[in-house]
XYZ file of C-alpha atoms in Angstrom:
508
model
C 10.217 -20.018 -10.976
C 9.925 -19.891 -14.986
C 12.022 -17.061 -16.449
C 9.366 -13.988 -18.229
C 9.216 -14.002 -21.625
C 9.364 -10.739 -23.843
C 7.810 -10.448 -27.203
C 9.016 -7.620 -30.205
C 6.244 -5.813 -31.659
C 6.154 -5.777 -35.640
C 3.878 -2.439 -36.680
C 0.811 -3.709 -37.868
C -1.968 -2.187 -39.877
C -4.590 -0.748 -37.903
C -7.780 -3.233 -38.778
C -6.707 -6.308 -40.494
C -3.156 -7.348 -39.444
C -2.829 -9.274 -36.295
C 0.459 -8.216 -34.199
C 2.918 -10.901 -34.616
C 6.065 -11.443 -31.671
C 9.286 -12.990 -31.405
C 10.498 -14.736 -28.344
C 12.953 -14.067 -26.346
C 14.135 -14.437 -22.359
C 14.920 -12.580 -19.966
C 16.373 -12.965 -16.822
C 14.942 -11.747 -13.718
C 17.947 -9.341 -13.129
C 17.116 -7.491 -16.015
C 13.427 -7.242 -15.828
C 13.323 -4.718 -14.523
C 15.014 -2.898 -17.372
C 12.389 -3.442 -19.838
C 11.144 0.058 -19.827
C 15.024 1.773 -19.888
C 14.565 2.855 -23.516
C 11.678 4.580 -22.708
C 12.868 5.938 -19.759
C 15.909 6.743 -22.012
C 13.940 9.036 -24.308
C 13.173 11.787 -21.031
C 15.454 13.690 -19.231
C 13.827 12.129 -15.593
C 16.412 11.143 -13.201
C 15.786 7.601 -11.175
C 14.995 9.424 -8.260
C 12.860 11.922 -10.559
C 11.121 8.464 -12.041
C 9.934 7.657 -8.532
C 9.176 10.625 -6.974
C 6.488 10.095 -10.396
C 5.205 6.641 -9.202
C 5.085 7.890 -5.939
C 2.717 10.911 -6.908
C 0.509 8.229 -8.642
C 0.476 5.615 -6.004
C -0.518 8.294 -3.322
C -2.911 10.580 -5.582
C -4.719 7.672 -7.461
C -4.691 5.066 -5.225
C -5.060 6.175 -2.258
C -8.233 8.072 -3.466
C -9.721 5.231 -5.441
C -9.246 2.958 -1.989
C -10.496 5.705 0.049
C -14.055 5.956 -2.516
C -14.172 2.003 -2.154
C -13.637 1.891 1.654
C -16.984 3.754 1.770
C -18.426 1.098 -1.153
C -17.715 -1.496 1.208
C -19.073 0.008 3.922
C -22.233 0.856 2.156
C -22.789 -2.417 0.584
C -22.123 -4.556 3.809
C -23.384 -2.750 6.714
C -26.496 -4.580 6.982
C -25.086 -6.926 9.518
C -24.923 -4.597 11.610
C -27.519 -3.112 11.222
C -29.498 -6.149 11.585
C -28.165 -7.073 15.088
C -28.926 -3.699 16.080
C -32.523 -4.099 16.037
C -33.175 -3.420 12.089
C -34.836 -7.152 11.494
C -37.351 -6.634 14.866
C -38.043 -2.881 13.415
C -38.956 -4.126 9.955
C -40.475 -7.501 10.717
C -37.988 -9.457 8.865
C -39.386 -12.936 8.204
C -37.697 -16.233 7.095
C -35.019 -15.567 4.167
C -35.890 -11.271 3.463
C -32.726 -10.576 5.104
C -30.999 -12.545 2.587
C -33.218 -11.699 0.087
C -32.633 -8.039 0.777
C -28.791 -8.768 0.126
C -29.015 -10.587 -2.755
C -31.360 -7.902 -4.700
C -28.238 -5.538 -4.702
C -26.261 -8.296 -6.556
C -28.690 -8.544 -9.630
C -28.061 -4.518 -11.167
C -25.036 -4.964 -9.664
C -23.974 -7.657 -12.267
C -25.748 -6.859 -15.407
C -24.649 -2.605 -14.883
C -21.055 -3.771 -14.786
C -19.466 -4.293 -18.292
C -21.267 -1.094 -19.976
C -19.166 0.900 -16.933
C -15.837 0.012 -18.118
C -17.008 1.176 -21.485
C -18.759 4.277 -19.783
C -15.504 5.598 -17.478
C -13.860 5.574 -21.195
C -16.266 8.294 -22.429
C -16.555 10.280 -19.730
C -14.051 10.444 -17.769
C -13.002 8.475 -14.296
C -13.492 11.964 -12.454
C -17.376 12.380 -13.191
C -17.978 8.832 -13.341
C -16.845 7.811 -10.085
C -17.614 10.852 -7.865
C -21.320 11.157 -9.155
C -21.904 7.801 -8.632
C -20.528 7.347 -5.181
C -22.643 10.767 -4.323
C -25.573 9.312 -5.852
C -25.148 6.084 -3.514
C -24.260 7.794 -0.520
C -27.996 9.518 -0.520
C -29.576 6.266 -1.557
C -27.627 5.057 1.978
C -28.992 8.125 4.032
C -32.832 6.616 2.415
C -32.037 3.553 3.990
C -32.295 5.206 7.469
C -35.672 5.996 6.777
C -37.248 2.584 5.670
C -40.358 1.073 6.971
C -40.588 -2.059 5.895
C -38.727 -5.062 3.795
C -40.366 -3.594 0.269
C -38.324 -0.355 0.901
C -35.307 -2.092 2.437
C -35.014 -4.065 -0.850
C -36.250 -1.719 -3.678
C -33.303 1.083 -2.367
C -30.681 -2.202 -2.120
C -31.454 -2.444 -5.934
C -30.717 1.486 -6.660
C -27.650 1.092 -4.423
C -26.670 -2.059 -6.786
C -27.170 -0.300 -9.908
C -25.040 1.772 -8.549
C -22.262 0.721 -7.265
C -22.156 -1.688 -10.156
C -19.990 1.122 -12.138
C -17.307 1.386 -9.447
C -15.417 -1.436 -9.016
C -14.567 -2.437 -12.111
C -14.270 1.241 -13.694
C -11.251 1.341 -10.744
C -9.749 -1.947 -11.863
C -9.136 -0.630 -15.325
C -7.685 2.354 -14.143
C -5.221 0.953 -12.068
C -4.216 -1.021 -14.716
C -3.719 1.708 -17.405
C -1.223 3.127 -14.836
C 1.441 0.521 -13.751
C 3.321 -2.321 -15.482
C 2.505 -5.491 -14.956
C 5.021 -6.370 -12.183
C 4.084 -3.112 -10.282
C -0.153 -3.397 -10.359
C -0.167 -6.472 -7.312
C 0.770 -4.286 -4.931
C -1.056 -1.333 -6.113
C -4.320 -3.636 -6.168
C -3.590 -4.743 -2.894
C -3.051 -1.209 -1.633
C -6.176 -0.450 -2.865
C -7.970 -3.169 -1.472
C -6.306 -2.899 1.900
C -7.702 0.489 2.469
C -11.156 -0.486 1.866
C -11.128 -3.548 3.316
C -9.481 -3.011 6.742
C -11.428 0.680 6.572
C -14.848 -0.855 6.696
C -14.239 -3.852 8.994
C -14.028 -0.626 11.623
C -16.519 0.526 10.101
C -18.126 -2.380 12.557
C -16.558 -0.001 15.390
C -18.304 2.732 14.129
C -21.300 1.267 14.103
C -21.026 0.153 17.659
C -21.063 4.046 18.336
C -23.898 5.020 16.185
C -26.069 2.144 17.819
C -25.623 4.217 20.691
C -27.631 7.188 18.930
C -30.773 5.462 19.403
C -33.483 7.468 20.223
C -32.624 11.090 19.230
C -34.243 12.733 16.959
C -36.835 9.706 17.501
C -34.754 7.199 15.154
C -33.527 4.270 16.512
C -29.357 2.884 16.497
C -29.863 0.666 13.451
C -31.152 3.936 11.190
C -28.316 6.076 12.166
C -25.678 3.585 11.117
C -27.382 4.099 7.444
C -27.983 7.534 7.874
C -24.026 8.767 8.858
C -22.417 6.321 6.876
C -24.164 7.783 3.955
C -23.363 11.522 4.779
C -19.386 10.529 4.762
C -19.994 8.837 1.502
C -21.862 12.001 0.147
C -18.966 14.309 1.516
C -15.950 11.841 0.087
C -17.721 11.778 -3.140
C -17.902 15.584 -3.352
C -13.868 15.806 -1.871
C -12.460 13.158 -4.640
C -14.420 15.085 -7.510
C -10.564 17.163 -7.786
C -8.448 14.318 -6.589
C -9.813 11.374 -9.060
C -7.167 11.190 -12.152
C -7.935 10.466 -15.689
C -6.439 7.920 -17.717
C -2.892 8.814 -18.352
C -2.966 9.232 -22.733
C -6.301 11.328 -21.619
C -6.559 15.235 -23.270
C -8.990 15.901 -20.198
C -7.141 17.966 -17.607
C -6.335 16.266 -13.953
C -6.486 19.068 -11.126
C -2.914 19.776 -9.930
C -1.136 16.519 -10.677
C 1.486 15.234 -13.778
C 2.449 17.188 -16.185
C 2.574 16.478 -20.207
C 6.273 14.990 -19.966
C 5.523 13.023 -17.172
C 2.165 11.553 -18.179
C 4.394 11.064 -21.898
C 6.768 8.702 -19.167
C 4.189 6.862 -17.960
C 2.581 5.925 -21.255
C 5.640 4.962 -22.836
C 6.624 2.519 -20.198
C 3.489 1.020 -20.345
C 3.863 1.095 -24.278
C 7.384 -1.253 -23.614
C 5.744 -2.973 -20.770
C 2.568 -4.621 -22.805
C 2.567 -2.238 -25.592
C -1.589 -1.626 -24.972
C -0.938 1.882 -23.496
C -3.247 3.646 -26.122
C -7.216 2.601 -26.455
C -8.867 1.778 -29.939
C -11.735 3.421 -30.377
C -14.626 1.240 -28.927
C -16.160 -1.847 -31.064
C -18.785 -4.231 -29.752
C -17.269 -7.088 -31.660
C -13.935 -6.291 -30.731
C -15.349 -5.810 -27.083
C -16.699 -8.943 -26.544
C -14.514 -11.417 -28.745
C -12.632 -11.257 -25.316
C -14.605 -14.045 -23.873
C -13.545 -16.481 -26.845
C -10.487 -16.970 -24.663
C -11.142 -19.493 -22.164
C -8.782 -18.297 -19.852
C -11.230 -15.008 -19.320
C -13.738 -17.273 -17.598
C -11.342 -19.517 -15.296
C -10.103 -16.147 -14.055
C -13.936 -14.990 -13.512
C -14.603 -18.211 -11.398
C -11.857 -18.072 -9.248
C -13.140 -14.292 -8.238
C -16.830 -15.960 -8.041
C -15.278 -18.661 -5.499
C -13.289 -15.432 -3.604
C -16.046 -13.638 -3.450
C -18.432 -16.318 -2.649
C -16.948 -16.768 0.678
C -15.602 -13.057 1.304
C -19.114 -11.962 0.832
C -20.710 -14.660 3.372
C -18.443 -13.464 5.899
C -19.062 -9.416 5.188
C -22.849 -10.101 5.872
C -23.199 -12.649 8.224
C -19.874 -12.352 10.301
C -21.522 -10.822 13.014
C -24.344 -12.781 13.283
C -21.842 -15.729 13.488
C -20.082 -14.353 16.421
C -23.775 -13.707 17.742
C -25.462 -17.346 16.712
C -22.818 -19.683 15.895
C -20.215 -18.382 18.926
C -22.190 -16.748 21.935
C -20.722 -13.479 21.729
C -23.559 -10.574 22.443
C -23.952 -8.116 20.119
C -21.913 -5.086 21.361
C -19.020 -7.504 21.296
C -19.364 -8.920 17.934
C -19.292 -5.699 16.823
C -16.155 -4.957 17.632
C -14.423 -8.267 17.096
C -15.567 -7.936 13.423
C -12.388 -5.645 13.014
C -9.356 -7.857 14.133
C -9.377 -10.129 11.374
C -9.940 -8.178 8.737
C -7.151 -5.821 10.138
C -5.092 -8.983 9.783
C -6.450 -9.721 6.546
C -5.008 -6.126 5.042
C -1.183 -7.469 6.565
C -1.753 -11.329 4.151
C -2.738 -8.873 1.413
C 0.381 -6.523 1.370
C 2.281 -9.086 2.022
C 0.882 -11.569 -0.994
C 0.912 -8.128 -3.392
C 4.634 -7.739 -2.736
C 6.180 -11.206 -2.823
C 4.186 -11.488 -6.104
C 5.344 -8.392 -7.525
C 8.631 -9.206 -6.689
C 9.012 -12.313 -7.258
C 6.707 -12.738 -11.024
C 4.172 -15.099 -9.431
C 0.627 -15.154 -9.534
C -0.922 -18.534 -8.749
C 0.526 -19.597 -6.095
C -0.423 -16.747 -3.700
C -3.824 -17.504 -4.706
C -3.239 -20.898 -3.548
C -1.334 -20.124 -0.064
C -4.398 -17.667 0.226
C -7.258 -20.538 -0.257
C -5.527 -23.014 1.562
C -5.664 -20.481 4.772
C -9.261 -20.776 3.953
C -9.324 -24.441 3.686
C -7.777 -25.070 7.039
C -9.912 -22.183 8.936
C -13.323 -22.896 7.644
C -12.919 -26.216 9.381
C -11.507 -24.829 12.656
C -14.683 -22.097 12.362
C -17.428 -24.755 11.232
C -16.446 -27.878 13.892
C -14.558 -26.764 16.770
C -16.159 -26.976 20.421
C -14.504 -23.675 21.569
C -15.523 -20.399 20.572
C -12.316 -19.172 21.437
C -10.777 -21.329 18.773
C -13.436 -20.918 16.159
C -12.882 -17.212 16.199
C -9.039 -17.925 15.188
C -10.358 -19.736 12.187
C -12.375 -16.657 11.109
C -8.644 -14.833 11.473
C -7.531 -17.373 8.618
C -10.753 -17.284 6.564
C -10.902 -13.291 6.332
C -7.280 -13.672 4.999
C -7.411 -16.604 3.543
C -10.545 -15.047 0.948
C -9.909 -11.172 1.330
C -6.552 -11.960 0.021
C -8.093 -13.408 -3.320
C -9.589 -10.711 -4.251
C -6.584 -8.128 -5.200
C -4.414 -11.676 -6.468
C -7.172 -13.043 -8.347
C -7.517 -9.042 -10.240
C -3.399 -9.315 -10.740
C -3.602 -12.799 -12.225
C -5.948 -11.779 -14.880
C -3.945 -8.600 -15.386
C -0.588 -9.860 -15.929
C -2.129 -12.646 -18.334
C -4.807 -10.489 -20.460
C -2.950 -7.676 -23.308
C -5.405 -5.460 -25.320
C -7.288 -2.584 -23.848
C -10.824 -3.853 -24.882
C -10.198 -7.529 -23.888
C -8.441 -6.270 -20.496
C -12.038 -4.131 -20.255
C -13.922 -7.324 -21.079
C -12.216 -9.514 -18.264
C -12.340 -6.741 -15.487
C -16.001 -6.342 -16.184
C -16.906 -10.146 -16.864
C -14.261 -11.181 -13.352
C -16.322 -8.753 -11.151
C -19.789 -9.249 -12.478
C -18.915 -13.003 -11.583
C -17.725 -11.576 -8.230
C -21.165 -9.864 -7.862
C -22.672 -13.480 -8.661
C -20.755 -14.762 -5.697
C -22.046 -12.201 -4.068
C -25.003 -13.480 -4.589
C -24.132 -17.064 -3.412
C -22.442 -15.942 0.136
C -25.671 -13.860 0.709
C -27.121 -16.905 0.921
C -24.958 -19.195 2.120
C -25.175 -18.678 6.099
C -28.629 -19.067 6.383
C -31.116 -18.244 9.072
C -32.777 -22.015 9.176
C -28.857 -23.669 9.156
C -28.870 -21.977 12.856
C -29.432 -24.953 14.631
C -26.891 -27.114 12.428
C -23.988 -24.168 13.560
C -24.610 -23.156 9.850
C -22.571 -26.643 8.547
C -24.307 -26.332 4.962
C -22.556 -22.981 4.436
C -19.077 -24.133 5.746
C -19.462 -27.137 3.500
C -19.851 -24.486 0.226
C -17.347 -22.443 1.076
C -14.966 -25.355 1.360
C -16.106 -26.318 -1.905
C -15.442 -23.230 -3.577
C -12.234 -23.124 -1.812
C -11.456 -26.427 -3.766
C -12.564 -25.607 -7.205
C -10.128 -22.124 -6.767
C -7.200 -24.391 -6.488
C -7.994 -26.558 -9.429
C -9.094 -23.590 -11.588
C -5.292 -21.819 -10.867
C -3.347 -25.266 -11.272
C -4.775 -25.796 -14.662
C -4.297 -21.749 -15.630
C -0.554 -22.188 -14.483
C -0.450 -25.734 -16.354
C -1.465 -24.117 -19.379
C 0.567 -21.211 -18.915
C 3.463 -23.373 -18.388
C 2.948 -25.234 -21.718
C 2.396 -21.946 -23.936
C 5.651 -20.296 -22.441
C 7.337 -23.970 -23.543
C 5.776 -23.357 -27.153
C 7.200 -19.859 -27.618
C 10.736 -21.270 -26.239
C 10.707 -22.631 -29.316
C 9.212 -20.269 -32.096
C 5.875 -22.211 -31.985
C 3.564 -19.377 -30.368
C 2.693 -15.827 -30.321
C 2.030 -14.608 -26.204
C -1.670 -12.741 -26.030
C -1.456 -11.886 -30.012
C -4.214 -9.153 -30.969
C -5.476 -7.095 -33.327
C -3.974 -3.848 -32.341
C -3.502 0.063 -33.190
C -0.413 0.937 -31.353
C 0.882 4.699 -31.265
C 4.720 4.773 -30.271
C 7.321 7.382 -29.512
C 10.143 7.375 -31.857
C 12.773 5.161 -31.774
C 10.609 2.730 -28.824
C 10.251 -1.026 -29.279
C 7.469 -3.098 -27.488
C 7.958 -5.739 -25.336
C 5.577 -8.117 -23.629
C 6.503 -10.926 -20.986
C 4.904 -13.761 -21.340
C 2.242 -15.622 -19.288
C 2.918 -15.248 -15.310
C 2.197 -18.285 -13.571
């Protein structure tokens, strides 16, 4: 594994000078003590440091994954509410199932970079809660539909959205942890909603069994639940969401000004981004002049591509493409992505501990590459359903790696808004693609066409992350030798006294 490289920050006028860094290395027993001068300038014990982290970990993330187990929940429980009688209801015809997925995708992508840009101004608190209320009542709507017009107009609100969640959260996260602490955090956070809303299939097992009261049938009270708990979470997380930790706006009950001081200046020594420039459009969007900032946004289109064609069509699988009947495939929906949430934890830590990025994303596709096989071609059903085991994995996995790859590899807090906005609007693009991919007419075929895409996206992930680490690999040789500055920007960088900045370099 290639030793982490740490760059010294020379001050640097606050417009025209670009930040310049020498090289040096650093073993990876003393990596961890990149922040001790920092830590040095506060009077926090090692126990007192973590007890910190430890408030963090359980008051931000665990809320943030709690608000997105509901945004997964809301965004991918038409499957089951199709099996439950919602496409026989509403007349459903040809490709309007699909159709009625993909609509969510298209606010969904073009609402998502202004949000990063938006949670800035006002606040994560506001932002997030009034959103996820807002979505939870278009949810409840959806319970009341009466045809594929309404169906699809309210997926397009819900889009619109839930297009300033995701990547608002990403960008949090990040302003919060180092670089070698964020996998697991982002894995955390994806665990909980990802595990949360495959039983969310369980759930809506039960609430098929509401149909008929009140004179609604199964499939509308699936909508019309799910979006009351996403109405009351939203309301419950208004005091628990945390601001960004340089932030004057007051967080309800949680770090005080010396310990928020703690965490920015170990961020400052850890990438030396911890405080924002005020926002420029140039400055904003000269991200995407680096390369790099779109290989990272097509590996989370080819993740998503195939997470998202499992999320809506997994249950129609188990239903058309391995004879299971519907109360059944409800419930089997959950076991995979339960094991999915153990790859994830897993693949956070080791990379967290060990400095490494790419490869989990590879061991994560290549589970994909040998299940979609096993799921696409085998004669037993029994057998096929073990390949969905290593396919939910396999892509679920990607998701929180692919976000840590990017965020180990991307310095500056404008161009780290840029590539969380531009890596999941192209995740709401494949989004769009796995709506689509298992389609209705492939039936007959056991739905080969759509195996044979996600194999192919599974390919073009491992290419994209052997030529990132390639590269990565040759710029790390270049500023062995003096030859390179790491992630150079034009930065504004307000330090504590006495604190020097350090910055690995690029994590392979």
């Amino acid at each position: 594994m290639e030793k982490s490289r740490v760059n010294l920050h020379e001050d640097a006028d606050p417009e025209t000078q670009t930040v310049e860094y020498a090289h040096v290395d650093i073993t990876n027993e003393n990596l961890e003590a990149k922040t001790t001068e920092a830590e040095s300038l506060h009077s926090f014990s090692p126990s007192q440091q973590r007890k910190i982290i430890h408030r963090i970990d359980r008051r931000l993330v665990v809320t943030v994954g709690l608000m997105y187990c509901v945004s997964l929940m809301d965004r991918t429980n038409m499957s089951s509410a199709n099996i439950a009688g919602m496409a026989f209801e509403l007349k459903l015809q040809g490709s309007q199932y699909n159709i009625a997925n993909l609509v969510f995708f298209i606010p969904y992508i073009i609402f998502q970079p202004p949000s990063t840009v938006l949670i800035r101004k006002i606040g994560p608190r506001l932002h997030l809660t009034a959103i996820t209320l807002f979505w939870g009542a278009v949810i409840i709507g959806m319970g009341f539909v009466q045809d594929f017009g309404q169906l699809a107009g309210l997926r397009v609100v819900l889009g619109l959205l839930e297009a300033g969640f995701f990547p608002s959260v990403v960008y949090l996260l990040s302003t919060w942890y180092t670089r070698y602490e964020v996998g697991k955090r982002y894995s955390l956070f994806y665990v909980l909603g990802c595990v949360a809303s495959a039983f969310s299939c369980i759930l809506a097992y039960g609430l098929m069994k509401l149909g008929g009261r009140d004179g609604l049938t199964g499939w509308r009270w699936i909508f019309i639940v799910e979006g009351v708990i996403t109405c009351a979470l939203a309301i419950g997380c208004y005091w628990l969401v945390v601001d960004f930790p340089e932030s004057e706006r007051q967080s309800w009950n949680f770090l005080n000004p010396d310990e928020r001081q703690w965490v920015i200046d170990r961020i400052q020594k850890d990438r030396g981004d911890s405080q924002a420039l005020p926002f420029n459009w140039r400055k904003f969007v000269s991200g995407g002049k680096d390369w790099k900032i779109w290989a990272y946004a097509m590996i989370c289109f080819c993740t998503t591509t195939i997470s998202y064609a499992l999320a809506y069509t997994l249950p129609i699988l188990l239903v058309g493409n391995m004879g299971f009947d519907v109360g059944t495939a409800q419930i089997l929906v959950a076991p995979p992505f339960a094991f999915a949430g153990i790859i994830m934890l897993l693949g956070g830590y080791i990379g967290d501990r060990y400095h490494i990025r790419g490869p989990i994303i590879i061991f994560n596709t290549l589970l994909c590459l040998i299940g979609l096989p096993i799921m696409g071609w085998h004669p037993h059903a029994a057998v096929r359903y073990f390949g969905v085991f290593l396919v939910a994995a396999g892509a679920n996995s990607n998701v929180p790696a692919s976000l840590s790859f990017q965020a180990n590899n991307v310095r500056g807090q404008w161009k780290r808004a840029f590539c969380s906005a531009t890596l999941v609007g192209f995740g709401g693009i494949g989004g769009i693609a796995g709506s689509l991919v298992f389609r209705d007419q492939d039936r007959a075929s056991g739905y080969k066409p759509g195996f044979y895409a996600c194999i192919a996206c599974s390919l073009l992930t491992v290419g994209l992350v052997i030529i990132c680490d390639l590269d990565f690999y040759r710029q790390n040789k270049l500023a062995d030798h003096g030859l390179k500055n790491l992630e150079s920007q034009n930065v504004s960088l307000i330090f504590s006294p006495n604190i020097k900045t350090r910055r690995d370099g690029l994590t392979k």
